[in-house]
Short mmCIF file of C-alpha atoms and ligand atoms in Angstrom, two decimals:
data_model
loop_
_atom_site.label_atom_id
_atom_site.label_comp_id
_atom_site.label_asym_id
_atom_site.label_seq_id
_atom_site.Cartn_x
_atom_site.Cartn_y
_atom_site.Cartn_z
CA MET J 29 152.86 11.91 180.03
CA ILE J 30 152.21 13.46 183.39
CA ASP J 31 151.24 17.13 183.13
CA ASP J 32 152.08 19.93 185.55
CA ILE J 33 148.58 20.57 186.90
CA ARG J 34 148.74 18.24 189.88
CA PRO J 35 151.72 18.18 192.23
CA LEU J 36 154.24 15.40 191.62
CA ALA J 37 155.57 12.98 194.23
CA VAL J 38 158.43 10.56 193.66
CA VAL J 39 158.39 7.52 195.94
CA THR J 40 161.10 4.86 195.95
CA GLY J 41 160.46 1.37 197.27
CA ALA J 42 156.77 1.91 196.57
CA SER J 43 155.96 -1.69 195.60
CA SER J 44 155.27 -2.84 199.16
CA GLY J 45 155.34 -2.00 202.85
CA ILE J 46 155.90 1.55 204.07
CA GLY J 47 156.73 2.89 200.60
CA TYR J 48 153.50 1.63 199.07
CA GLU J 49 151.55 3.26 201.89
CA LEU J 50 153.42 6.54 201.43
CA ALA J 51 152.58 6.47 197.73
CA ARG J 52 148.94 5.69 198.52
CA LEU J 53 148.72 8.67 200.88
CA ALA J 54 150.21 10.96 198.24
CA ALA J 55 147.82 9.60 195.60
CA GLU J 56 144.84 10.17 197.92
CA ASP J 57 146.14 13.69 198.50
CA GLY J 58 146.00 14.53 194.78
CA TYR J 59 149.59 13.94 193.74
CA ASP J 60 150.64 12.40 190.47
CA LEU J 61 153.27 9.77 191.13
CA VAL J 62 156.55 8.48 189.84
CA ILE J 63 157.25 5.26 191.71
CA ALA J 64 160.21 2.89 191.57
CA ALA J 65 161.33 -0.47 192.94
CA ASP J 66 163.53 -3.23 191.62
CA GLU J 67 161.04 -6.07 191.13
CA PRO J 68 157.97 -6.46 188.86
CA ALA J 69 155.56 -5.88 191.78
CA ILE J 70 156.00 -2.17 191.12
CA VAL J 71 153.72 -2.59 188.09
CA GLU J 72 150.96 -4.06 190.30
CA ALA J 73 151.44 -1.15 192.70
CA LYS J 74 150.98 1.26 189.79
CA GLY J 75 147.62 -0.37 188.94
CA ALA J 76 146.40 -0.08 192.53
CA LEU J 77 147.61 3.51 192.95
CA GLU J 78 145.97 4.63 189.71
CA GLN J 79 142.58 3.86 191.33
CA HIS J 80 142.97 7.12 193.28
CA GLY J 81 142.59 9.16 190.10
CA GLY J 82 146.06 10.55 189.52
CA LYS J 83 148.63 9.63 186.92
CA VAL J 84 151.21 7.08 187.96
CA GLU J 85 154.45 6.21 186.21
CA ALA J 86 156.28 3.13 187.46
CA LEU J 87 159.90 2.17 186.92
CA GLN J 88 161.42 -1.19 187.70
CA VAL J 89 165.00 -0.33 188.43
CA ASP J 90 167.84 -1.20 190.79
CA LEU J 91 168.37 1.96 192.82
CA SER J 92 171.58 0.64 194.36
CA THR J 93 173.35 1.67 191.16
CA THR J 94 174.16 5.10 189.78
CA ASP J 95 172.76 4.01 186.41
CA GLY J 96 169.51 2.97 188.08
CA VAL J 97 169.14 6.32 189.82
CA ASP J 98 169.98 8.10 186.54
CA GLU J 99 167.16 6.15 184.88
CA LEU J 100 164.72 7.35 187.51
CA VAL J 101 165.94 10.95 187.17
CA ALA J 102 165.52 10.67 183.38
CA LEU J 103 161.93 9.49 183.86
CA ILE J 104 161.24 12.52 186.06
CA GLY J 105 162.59 14.46 183.12
CA GLY J 106 163.10 17.87 184.71
CA ARG J 107 159.55 18.16 185.97
CA GLN J 108 159.07 19.90 189.31
CA VAL J 109 159.12 17.34 192.12
CA ASP J 110 156.96 18.60 194.96
CA ALA J 111 157.67 15.67 197.28
CA LEU J 112 160.48 13.13 197.23
CA MET J 113 160.04 10.15 199.50
CA ALA J 114 163.37 8.33 199.51
CA ASN J 115 162.24 5.13 201.12
CA ALA J 116 163.77 2.16 199.24
CA GLY J 117 165.88 0.09 201.54
CA ARG J 118 166.76 -3.39 202.63
CA GLY J 119 168.10 -5.14 205.70
CA LEU J 120 170.45 -8.05 206.28
CA GLY J 121 170.69 -10.23 209.35
CA HIS J 122 173.42 -12.56 210.69
CA GLY J 123 176.85 -11.77 212.03
CA PHE J 124 178.88 -9.44 209.84
CA LEU J 125 181.65 -11.99 209.28
CA ASP J 126 179.08 -14.56 208.16
CA GLN J 127 177.34 -12.30 205.67
CA ASP J 128 177.82 -12.57 201.94
CA TRP J 129 179.74 -9.47 200.83
CA THR J 130 177.62 -8.93 197.73
CA GLN J 131 174.48 -8.86 199.90
CA ALA J 132 176.09 -6.60 202.49
CA ARG J 133 177.25 -4.19 199.83
CA LEU J 134 173.78 -4.14 198.28
CA VAL J 135 172.44 -2.88 201.62
CA ILE J 136 175.00 -0.05 201.67
CA ASP J 137 174.53 0.81 198.00
CA THR J 138 170.73 0.83 198.23
CA ASN J 139 170.22 2.47 201.60
CA VAL J 140 173.06 4.98 201.43
CA THR J 141 174.66 5.48 198.00
CA GLY J 142 171.55 5.28 195.82
CA THR J 143 169.45 7.21 198.31
CA VAL J 144 171.77 10.18 198.71
CA TYR J 145 172.60 10.28 194.99
CA LEU J 146 168.89 10.48 194.15
CA ILE J 147 168.33 13.14 196.79
CA GLN J 148 171.21 15.20 195.38
CA GLN J 149 169.80 15.00 191.85
CA VAL J 150 166.28 16.00 192.90
CA ALA J 151 167.07 18.46 195.69
CA ARG J 152 169.31 20.66 193.54
CA ASP J 153 166.29 21.43 191.43
CA MET J 154 164.13 21.97 194.54
CA ARG J 155 166.69 24.49 195.82
CA THR J 156 166.65 26.33 192.49
CA ARG J 157 162.86 26.49 192.58
CA ASP J 158 162.87 27.23 196.33
CA ARG J 159 160.17 24.66 196.83
CA GLY J 160 159.86 21.00 197.80
CA ARG J 161 159.51 18.42 200.54
CA ILE J 162 161.85 15.51 201.15
CA LEU J 163 161.07 12.54 203.38
CA ILE J 164 163.86 10.06 204.08
CA THR J 165 162.99 6.72 205.64
CA GLY J 166 165.64 6.29 208.31
CA SER J 167 165.03 4.10 211.36
CA ILE J 168 165.33 3.94 215.12
CA ALA J 169 167.86 1.22 214.20
CA GLY J 170 170.16 4.13 213.42
CA LEU J 171 170.20 5.04 217.11
CA MET J 172 171.80 1.79 218.25
CA PRO J 173 174.71 -0.43 217.19
CA GLY J 174 173.07 -3.32 215.33
CA SER J 175 174.74 -6.49 216.53
CA PHE J 176 173.74 -9.19 214.00
CA GLN J 177 172.43 -6.46 211.70
CA ALA J 178 175.52 -4.28 211.83
CA ILE J 179 175.63 -2.97 208.27
CA TYR J 180 171.93 -2.14 208.20
CA ASN J 181 171.96 -0.15 211.44
CA GLY J 182 175.04 1.67 210.19
CA THR J 183 173.24 2.70 207.00
CA LYS J 184 170.29 4.00 209.00
CA ALA J 185 172.59 5.91 211.38
CA PHE J 186 173.98 7.52 208.22
CA LEU J 187 170.52 8.49 206.96
CA ASP J 188 169.24 9.72 210.34
CA SER J 189 172.29 12.00 210.53
CA PHE J 190 172.32 13.00 206.85
CA ALA J 191 168.70 14.15 207.00
CA TRP J 192 169.42 16.65 209.78
CA ALA J 193 172.54 17.92 208.04
CA LEU J 194 170.83 18.49 204.69
CA ARG J 195 167.88 20.08 206.47
CA ASN J 196 170.25 22.56 208.09
CA GLU J 197 172.00 23.30 204.79
CA LEU J 198 168.61 24.15 203.28
CA LYS J 199 167.28 26.18 206.21
CA ASP J 200 167.27 29.46 204.27
CA THR J 201 165.14 27.92 201.54
CA ALA J 202 161.57 26.66 201.44
CA VAL J 203 162.81 23.08 200.91
CA THR J 204 162.23 20.86 203.94
CA VAL J 205 163.90 17.58 204.87
CA SER J 206 162.18 15.19 207.25
CA CYS J 207 163.31 11.81 208.53
CA LEU J 208 160.83 9.05 209.31
CA MET J 209 162.21 6.72 211.96
CA PRO J 210 160.08 3.59 212.18
CA GLY J 211 160.55 0.78 214.67
CA PRO J 212 159.77 -2.84 213.75
CA THR J 213 157.04 -2.73 211.12
CA ASP J 214 155.00 -5.55 209.64
CA THR J 215 156.37 -5.67 206.08
CA GLU J 216 158.44 -8.04 203.96
CA PHE J 217 161.58 -6.48 205.43
CA PHE J 218 162.51 -9.17 207.98
CA GLU J 219 161.86 -12.08 205.64
CA ARG J 220 164.04 -10.45 202.98
CA ALA J 221 166.74 -9.80 205.56
CA ASP J 222 166.68 -13.51 206.56
CA MET J 223 165.71 -12.57 210.11
CA LEU J 224 162.59 -14.63 210.72
CA ASP J 225 164.47 -16.76 213.26
CA THR J 226 165.18 -13.74 215.44
CA LYS J 227 163.19 -12.21 218.29
CA ILE J 228 162.64 -8.97 216.38
CA GLY J 229 161.82 -10.72 213.11
CA SER J 230 159.28 -13.08 214.67
CA ASP J 231 157.64 -10.46 216.91
CA PRO J 232 153.90 -10.68 216.16
CA LYS J 233 153.28 -7.12 217.43
CA LYS J 234 155.00 -5.10 214.76
CA ALA J 235 153.54 -1.77 213.66
CA ASP J 236 151.10 -1.47 210.76
CA PRO J 237 152.95 0.02 207.74
CA ALA J 238 149.91 2.21 206.97
CA ASP J 239 150.16 3.85 210.43
CA VAL J 240 153.93 4.28 210.10
CA ALA J 241 153.58 5.85 206.67
CA LEU J 242 150.88 8.24 207.89
CA THR J 243 153.15 9.42 210.70
CA GLY J 244 155.94 10.09 208.22
CA TYR J 245 153.71 11.66 205.61
CA ARG J 246 152.24 14.12 208.12
CA ALA J 247 155.71 15.02 209.39
CA MET J 248 156.82 15.68 205.83
CA GLN J 249 153.81 17.88 205.10
CA LYS J 250 154.43 19.86 208.29
CA GLY J 251 158.13 20.12 207.47
CA GLU J 252 159.20 18.52 210.76
CA GLY J 253 162.82 17.42 211.21
CA ASP J 254 162.26 13.87 212.31
CA VAL J 255 159.55 11.66 213.67
CA VAL J 256 159.71 8.35 215.48
CA ALA J 257 156.67 6.24 214.62
CA GLY J 258 154.84 4.81 217.64
CA PHE J 259 154.86 5.49 221.40
CA LYS J 260 156.94 2.45 222.38
CA ASN J 261 159.56 3.35 219.78
CA LYS J 262 159.61 6.96 221.04
CA LEU J 263 160.48 5.61 224.50
CA GLN J 264 163.14 3.35 223.00
CA ALA J 265 164.62 6.25 221.06
CA ALA J 266 164.72 8.45 224.19
CA ALA J 267 166.36 5.65 226.18
CA ALA J 268 168.93 5.04 223.43
CA ALA J 269 170.14 8.63 223.76
CA VAL J 270 171.25 8.04 227.36
CA THR J 271 172.32 4.39 227.23
CA PRO J 272 175.97 3.37 226.70
CA GLN J 273 176.70 1.99 223.23
CA SER J 274 177.97 -1.28 224.72
CA VAL J 275 174.64 -1.83 226.47
CA LEU J 276 172.68 -0.99 223.31
CA ALA J 277 174.81 -3.42 221.29
CA GLU J 278 174.11 -6.17 223.83
CA GLN J 279 170.37 -5.40 223.78
CA HIS J 280 170.38 -5.55 219.99
CA ARG J 281 172.12 -8.94 220.08
CA LYS J 282 169.21 -10.28 222.16
CA MET J 283 166.72 -9.13 219.48
CA ALA J 284 168.62 -9.89 216.29
CA GLU J 285 170.89 -12.89 216.85
CA PRO J 286 169.74 -15.92 214.81
CA GLY J 287 167.89 -18.38 217.06
CA THR J 288 166.48 -15.76 219.44
CA ASP J 289 162.93 -16.20 218.18
CA GLN J 290 160.54 -17.68 220.71
CA GLY J 291 159.35 -20.36 218.27
N1 NAP C 2 160.01 -2.92 208.37
C1 NAP C 2 160.69 -2.37 209.37
O1 NAP C 2 160.67 -2.88 210.51
C2 NAP C 2 161.43 -1.09 209.16
C3 NAP C 2 161.85 -0.37 210.29
C4 NAP C 2 162.54 0.82 210.10
C5 NAP C 2 162.82 1.28 208.83
N2 NAP C 2 162.41 0.55 207.74
C6 NAP C 2 162.74 1.06 206.42
O2 NAP C 2 161.57 1.27 205.68
C7 NAP C 2 161.87 1.25 204.29
C8 NAP C 2 160.84 0.40 203.58
O3 NAP C 2 160.96 -0.94 204.04
P1 NAP C 2 159.70 -1.86 204.33
O4 NAP C 2 159.74 -2.23 205.74
O5 NAP C 2 158.48 -1.25 203.78
O6 NAP C 2 160.12 -3.19 203.53
P2 NAP C 2 159.68 -3.78 202.13
O7 NAP C 2 158.23 -4.10 202.12
O8 NAP C 2 160.67 -4.87 201.88
O9 NAP C 2 159.91 -2.58 201.10
C9 NAP C 2 161.18 -2.24 200.62
C10 NAP C 2 161.01 -1.50 199.32
O10 NAP C 2 162.31 -1.06 198.86
C11 NAP C 2 162.50 -1.53 197.54
N3 NAP C 2 163.91 -1.79 197.25
C12 NAP C 2 164.79 -2.51 197.99
N4 NAP C 2 165.98 -2.55 197.38
C13 NAP C 2 165.85 -1.83 196.23
C14 NAP C 2 166.74 -1.49 195.16
N5 NAP C 2 168.01 -1.91 195.16
N6 NAP C 2 166.25 -0.76 194.15
C15 NAP C 2 164.98 -0.35 194.13
N7 NAP C 2 164.10 -0.62 195.11
C16 NAP C 2 164.53 -1.35 196.15
C17 NAP C 2 161.69 -2.79 197.46
O11 NAP C 2 161.43 -3.07 196.10
P3 NAP C 2 161.42 -4.58 195.52
O12 NAP C 2 160.28 -5.26 196.19
O13 NAP C 2 161.22 -4.35 194.08
O14 NAP C 2 162.74 -5.17 195.90
C18 NAP C 2 160.45 -2.40 198.23
O15 NAP C 2 159.59 -1.65 197.41
C19 NAP C 2 163.31 0.74 204.16
O16 NAP C 2 164.17 1.83 203.94
C20 NAP C 2 163.57 0.14 205.54
O17 NAP C 2 164.93 0.16 205.87
C21 NAP C 2 161.72 -0.61 207.88
#
């Protein structure tokens, strides 16, 4: 059992990539952890994160389902959550009409439905206690129509927007909501999304997930509204705000259409 002496952080998608690095930062910072992901690698992550001295509970669970989220909430068991990092997510390449519906729906259910359901369950308690930090992993992908990754970009547009709305709803409380908006990051994301034959997926200069996580973690601790990770991505985000949607969609096609990789 985790006791109440150390602060508690809940991190989803903590088995790899950005989520693992977020969990590592929290562990180094003295948090006990509840971590979740849907494959057995979450148990290996638990072992590595325990090296930082705190207590770590790991749950292998599919967070695209209401039952899965309920299982995670049951594991938290009413304890005070000081930080919730809602990071679990997945992508999916190819043209929308060529995608398998089950896979497409999994992206929506994981990135949107499971994420906001978990946030609702945890944030109600934070509001009651008037205390807590929430970090949502959105994306700069949410700022542009995602030709050949249409569902994914739509889910991230949802999260980028949702984070600001919830933040505003909680402005008279001490609960903060921050949105981390990474650009292309060197994780298992593109392989899982079947996008290795695209320009963006095969780009050798993706960001280091440890750097991206640190940017998000600091923003969460400062209670900032959102943060775009990396200078180049900041420029891209600024440009997206003044570029017509049709142009952005065409630019995205050039990065994400199968066969656009440079070999
Ligand atoms: N990499 C990028 O370029 C990039 C850019 C912007 C935003 N992001 C966002 O960053 C977040 C983390 O992605 P990443 O790049 O670090 O990729 P990653 O290494 O593939 O990590 C994704 C994590 O989410 C978990 N996950 C996925 N579906 C799940 C489900 N249904 N239930 C429970 N856990 C689930 C995975 O667990 P399992 O391994 O157990 O499946 C894994 O721990 C995602 O929200 C992603 O959209 C990534």
